[in-house]
Protein backbone atom coordinates (compact mmCIF):
# COMPACT_ATOMS: atom_id res chain seq x y z
CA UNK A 1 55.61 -57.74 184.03
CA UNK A 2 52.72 -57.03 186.12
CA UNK A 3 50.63 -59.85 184.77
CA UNK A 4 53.61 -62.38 185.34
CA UNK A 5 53.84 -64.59 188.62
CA UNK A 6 55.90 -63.15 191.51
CA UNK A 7 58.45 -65.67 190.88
CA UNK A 8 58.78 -65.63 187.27
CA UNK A 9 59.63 -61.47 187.55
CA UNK A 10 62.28 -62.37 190.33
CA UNK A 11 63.57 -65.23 187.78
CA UNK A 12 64.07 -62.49 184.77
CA UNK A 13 65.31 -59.92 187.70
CA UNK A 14 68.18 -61.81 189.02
CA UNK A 15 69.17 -63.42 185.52
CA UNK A 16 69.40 -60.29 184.05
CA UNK A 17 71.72 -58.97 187.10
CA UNK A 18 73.66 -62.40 187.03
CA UNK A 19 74.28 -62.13 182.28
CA UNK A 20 76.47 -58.71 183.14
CA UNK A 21 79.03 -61.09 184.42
CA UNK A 22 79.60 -63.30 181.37
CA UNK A 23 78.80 -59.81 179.11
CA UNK A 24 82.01 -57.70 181.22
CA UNK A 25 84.19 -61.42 180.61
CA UNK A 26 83.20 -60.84 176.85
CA UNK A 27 84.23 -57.25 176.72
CA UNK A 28 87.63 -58.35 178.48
CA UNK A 29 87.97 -61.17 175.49
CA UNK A 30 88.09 -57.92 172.66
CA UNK A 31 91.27 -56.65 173.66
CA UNK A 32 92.53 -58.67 170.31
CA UNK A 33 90.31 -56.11 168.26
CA UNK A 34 90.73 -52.92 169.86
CA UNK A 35 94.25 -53.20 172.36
CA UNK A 36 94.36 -49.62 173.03
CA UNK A 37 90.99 -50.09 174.77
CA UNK A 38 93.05 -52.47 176.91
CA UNK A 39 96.01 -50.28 178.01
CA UNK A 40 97.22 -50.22 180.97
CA UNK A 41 95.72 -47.66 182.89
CA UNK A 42 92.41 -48.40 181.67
CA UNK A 43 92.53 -51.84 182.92
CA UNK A 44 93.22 -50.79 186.27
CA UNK A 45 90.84 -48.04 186.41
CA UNK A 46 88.26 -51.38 185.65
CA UNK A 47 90.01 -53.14 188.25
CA UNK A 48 89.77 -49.78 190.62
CA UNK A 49 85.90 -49.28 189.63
CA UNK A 50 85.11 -52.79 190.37
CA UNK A 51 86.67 -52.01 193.47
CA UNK A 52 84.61 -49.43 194.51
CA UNK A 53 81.62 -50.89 193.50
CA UNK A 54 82.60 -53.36 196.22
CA UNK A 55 83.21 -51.18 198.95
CA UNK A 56 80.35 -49.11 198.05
CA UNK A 57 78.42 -52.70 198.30
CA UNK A 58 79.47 -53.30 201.74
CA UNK A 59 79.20 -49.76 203.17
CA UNK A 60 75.92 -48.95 201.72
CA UNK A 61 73.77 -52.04 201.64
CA UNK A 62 75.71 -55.62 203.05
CA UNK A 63 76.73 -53.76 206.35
CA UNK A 64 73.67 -51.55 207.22
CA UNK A 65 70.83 -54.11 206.67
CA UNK A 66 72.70 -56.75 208.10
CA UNK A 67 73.31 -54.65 211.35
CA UNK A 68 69.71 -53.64 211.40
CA UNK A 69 68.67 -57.02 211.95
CA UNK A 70 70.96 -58.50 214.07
CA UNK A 71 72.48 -57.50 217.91
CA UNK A 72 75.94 -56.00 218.02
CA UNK A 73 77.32 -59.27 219.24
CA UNK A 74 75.96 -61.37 216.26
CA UNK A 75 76.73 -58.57 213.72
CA UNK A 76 80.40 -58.35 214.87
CA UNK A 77 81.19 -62.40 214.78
CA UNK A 78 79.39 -62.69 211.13
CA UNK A 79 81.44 -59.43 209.74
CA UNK A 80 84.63 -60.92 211.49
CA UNK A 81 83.87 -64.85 210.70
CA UNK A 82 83.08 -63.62 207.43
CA UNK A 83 86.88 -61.34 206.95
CA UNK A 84 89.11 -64.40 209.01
CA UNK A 85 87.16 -67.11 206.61
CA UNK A 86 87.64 -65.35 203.21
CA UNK A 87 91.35 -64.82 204.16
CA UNK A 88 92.27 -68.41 204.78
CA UNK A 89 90.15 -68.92 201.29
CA UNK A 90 92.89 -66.57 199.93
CA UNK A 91 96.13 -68.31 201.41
CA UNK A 92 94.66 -71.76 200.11
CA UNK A 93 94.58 -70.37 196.77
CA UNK A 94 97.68 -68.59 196.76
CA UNK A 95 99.19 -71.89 197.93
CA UNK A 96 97.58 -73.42 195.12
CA UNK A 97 98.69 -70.47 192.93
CA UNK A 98 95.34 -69.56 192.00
CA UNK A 99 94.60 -66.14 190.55
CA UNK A 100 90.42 -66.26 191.72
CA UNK A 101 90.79 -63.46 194.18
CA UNK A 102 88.08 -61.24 191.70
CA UNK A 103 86.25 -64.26 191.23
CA UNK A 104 85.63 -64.86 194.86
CA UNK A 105 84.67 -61.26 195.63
CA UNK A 106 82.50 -61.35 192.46
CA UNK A 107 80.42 -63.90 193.61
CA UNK A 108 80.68 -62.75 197.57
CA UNK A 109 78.89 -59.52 196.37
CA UNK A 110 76.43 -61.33 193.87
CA UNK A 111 75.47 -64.24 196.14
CA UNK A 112 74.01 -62.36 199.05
CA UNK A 113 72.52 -59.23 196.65
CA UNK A 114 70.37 -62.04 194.85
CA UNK A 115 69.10 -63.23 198.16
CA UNK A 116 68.11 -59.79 198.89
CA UNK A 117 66.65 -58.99 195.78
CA UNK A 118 64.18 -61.63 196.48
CA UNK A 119 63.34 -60.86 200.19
CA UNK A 120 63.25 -57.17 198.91
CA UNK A 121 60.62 -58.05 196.31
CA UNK A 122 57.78 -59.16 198.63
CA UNK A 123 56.88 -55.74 200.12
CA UNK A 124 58.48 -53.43 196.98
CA UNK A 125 58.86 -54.85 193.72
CA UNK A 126 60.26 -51.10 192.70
CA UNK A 127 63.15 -50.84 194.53
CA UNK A 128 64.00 -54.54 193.40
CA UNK A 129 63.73 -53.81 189.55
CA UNK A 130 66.13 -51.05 190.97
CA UNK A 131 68.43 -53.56 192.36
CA UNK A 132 68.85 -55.55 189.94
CA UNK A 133 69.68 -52.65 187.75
CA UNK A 134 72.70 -51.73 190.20
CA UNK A 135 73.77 -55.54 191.14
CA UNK A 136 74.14 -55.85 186.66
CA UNK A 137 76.10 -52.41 186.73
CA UNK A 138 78.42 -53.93 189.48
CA UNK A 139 78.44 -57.31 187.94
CA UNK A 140 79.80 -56.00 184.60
CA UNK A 141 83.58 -54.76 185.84
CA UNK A 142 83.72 -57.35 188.19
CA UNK A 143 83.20 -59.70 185.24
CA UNK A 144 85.48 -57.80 183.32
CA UNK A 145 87.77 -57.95 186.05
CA UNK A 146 87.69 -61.83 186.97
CA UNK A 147 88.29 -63.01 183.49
CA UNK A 148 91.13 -61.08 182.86
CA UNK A 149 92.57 -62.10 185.79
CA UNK A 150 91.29 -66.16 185.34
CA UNK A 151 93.11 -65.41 181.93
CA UNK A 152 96.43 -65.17 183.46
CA UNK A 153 96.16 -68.90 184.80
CA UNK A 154 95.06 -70.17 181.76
CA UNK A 155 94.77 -68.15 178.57
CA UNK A 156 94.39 -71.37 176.10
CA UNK A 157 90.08 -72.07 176.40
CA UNK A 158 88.79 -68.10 176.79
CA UNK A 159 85.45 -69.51 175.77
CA UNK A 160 84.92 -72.05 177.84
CA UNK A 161 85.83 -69.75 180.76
CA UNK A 162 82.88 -67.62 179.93
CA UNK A 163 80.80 -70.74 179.45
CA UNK A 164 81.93 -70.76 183.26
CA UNK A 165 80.89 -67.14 184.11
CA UNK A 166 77.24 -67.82 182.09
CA UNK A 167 76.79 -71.13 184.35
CA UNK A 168 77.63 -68.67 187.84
CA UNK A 169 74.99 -66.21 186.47
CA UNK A 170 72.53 -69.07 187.18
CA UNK A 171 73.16 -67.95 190.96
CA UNK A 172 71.53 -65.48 190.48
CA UNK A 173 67.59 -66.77 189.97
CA UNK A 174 68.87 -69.86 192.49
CA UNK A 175 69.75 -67.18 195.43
CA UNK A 176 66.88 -64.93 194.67
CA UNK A 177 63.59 -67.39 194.85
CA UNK A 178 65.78 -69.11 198.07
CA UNK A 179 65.69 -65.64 199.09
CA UNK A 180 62.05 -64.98 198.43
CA UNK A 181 60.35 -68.55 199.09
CA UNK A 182 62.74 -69.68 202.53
CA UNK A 183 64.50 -66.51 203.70
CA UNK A 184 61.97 -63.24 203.67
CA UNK A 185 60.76 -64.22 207.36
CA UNK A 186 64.28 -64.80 208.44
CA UNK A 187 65.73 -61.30 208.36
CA UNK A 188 68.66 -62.40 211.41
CA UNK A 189 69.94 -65.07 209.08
CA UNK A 190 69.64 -63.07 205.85
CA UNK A 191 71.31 -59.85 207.52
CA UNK A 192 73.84 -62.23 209.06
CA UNK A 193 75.40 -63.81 205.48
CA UNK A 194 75.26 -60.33 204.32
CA UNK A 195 77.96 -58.96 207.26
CA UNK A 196 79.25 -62.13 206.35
CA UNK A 197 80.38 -61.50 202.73
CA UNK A 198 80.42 -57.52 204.20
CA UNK A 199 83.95 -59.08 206.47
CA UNK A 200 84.93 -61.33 203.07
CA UNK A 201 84.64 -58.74 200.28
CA UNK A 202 86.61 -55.92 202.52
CA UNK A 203 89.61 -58.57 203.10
CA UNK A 204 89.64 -59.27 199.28
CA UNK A 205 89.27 -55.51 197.93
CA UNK A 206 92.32 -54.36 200.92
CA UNK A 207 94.48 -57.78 200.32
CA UNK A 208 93.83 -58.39 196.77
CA UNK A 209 92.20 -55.83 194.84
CA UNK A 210 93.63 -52.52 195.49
CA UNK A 211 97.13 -53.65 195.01
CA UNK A 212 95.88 -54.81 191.87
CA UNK A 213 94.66 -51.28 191.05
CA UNK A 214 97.83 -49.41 192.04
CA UNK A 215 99.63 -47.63 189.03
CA UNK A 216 102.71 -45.10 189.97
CA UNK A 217 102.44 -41.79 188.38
CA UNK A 218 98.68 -42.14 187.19
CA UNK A 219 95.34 -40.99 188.35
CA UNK A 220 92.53 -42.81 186.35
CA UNK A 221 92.70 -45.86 188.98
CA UNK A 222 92.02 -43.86 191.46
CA UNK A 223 89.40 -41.89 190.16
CA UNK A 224 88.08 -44.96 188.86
CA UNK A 225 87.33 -46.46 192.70
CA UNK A 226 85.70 -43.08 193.54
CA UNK A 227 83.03 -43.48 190.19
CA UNK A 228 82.62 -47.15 191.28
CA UNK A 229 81.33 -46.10 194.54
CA UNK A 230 79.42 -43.10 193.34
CA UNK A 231 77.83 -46.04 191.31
CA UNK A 232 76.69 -47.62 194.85
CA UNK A 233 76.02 -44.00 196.64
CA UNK A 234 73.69 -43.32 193.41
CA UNK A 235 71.60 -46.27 193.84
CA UNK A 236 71.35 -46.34 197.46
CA UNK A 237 69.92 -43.06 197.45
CA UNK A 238 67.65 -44.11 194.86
CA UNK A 239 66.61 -46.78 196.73
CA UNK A 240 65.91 -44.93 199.53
């Protein structure tokens, strides 16, 4: 890749991060050939580990570099804007009876992690190939994750919903080269959407997700939030 353009290795980057979506909505489409891969305490350990990736996401990289570039004032409206916005989101789809509440925090995690990924890429390239690696390894449960629950609305056109979920991993390369052409000068503004989605994705994982993952008299959900943030504690350390 070293001979390619700047912008062509952030395209690839951030497309490759963005297909583990539509690839974890393909695994969840399966469960017609192998059910007991399905069962229920497997699917919530999924739900669980896409949950901790989450968390992990917001403790480990949305809330620290946002801070670091922003004042305590500014960092504490965009995390709070960010948590009061994403939870009138959620009452206008539960009035709607919308089940997108994976979706959203899908894409609230993706979104600003592609922006980063190309701000990151300007001073070390390594650490973004790294990136990417860890945004596709979060991507891929939270895929899994959003379809099965998108499935519930409307289980009648399964492949047009991952037509859907290949269309969002587009973000990806859109968000990145914003991220690297507009935004690597503007660390206030890049650090303040990523408190932003920080507030958003903790409201959705505490409101909508964990209950999700809750299953009486079984462990593997559980365990499964603790290996989804070990996923994010891995990488940040590697990043580091």
């Amino acid at each position: 890749m070293e001979s390619l353009p700047e912008w062509v290795v952030i395209v690839i980057l951030s497309l490759m991060a963005g297909l583990s979506m539509p690839l974890g909505a393909i695994l969840a489409r399966i469960e017609r050939i192998r059910p007991y891969w399905l069962e229920d305490e497997f699917r919530h350990a999924v739900i669980a580990f896409g949950g901790g990736a989450l968390v992990s996401a917001v403790a480990l990289v949305l809330v620290p570099e946002g801070a670091a570039s922003n004042s305590i004032a500014v960092a504490a409206l965009c995390f709070g804007a960010g948590g009061i916005f994403f939870a009138l989101l959620d009452m206008y789809l539960a009035r709607n009876e919308s089940k997108a509440g994976q979706l959203v925090a899908m894409l609230s995690d993706f979104v600003p992690e592609a922006l980063a990924l190309g701000t990151v890429f300007v001073a070390t390239p390594e650490v973004a190939i790294l990136l990417a690696s860890l945004i596709a390894l979060q991507n891929l449960p939270e895929g899994f994750n959003a379809f099965r629950e998108l499935q519930e609305d409307d289980s009648s056109k399964p492949w047009h919903l991952i037509g859907v979920f290949f269309l969002m991993a587009l973000l990806g390369p859109l968000c990145a080269l914003s991220g690297h052409f507009f935004l690597r000068e503007q660390e206030a503004l890049v650090g303040g959407i990523q408190l932003f989605a920080a507030g958003g994705i903790l409201y959705l994982v505490i409101q909508d997700i964990a209950p999700q993952a809750q299953l009486k008299n079984h462990h593997l959900p559980g365990l499964g939030a603790v290996a989804g943030f070990l996923l994010g504690l891995v990488g940040y350390m590697l990043t580091k």
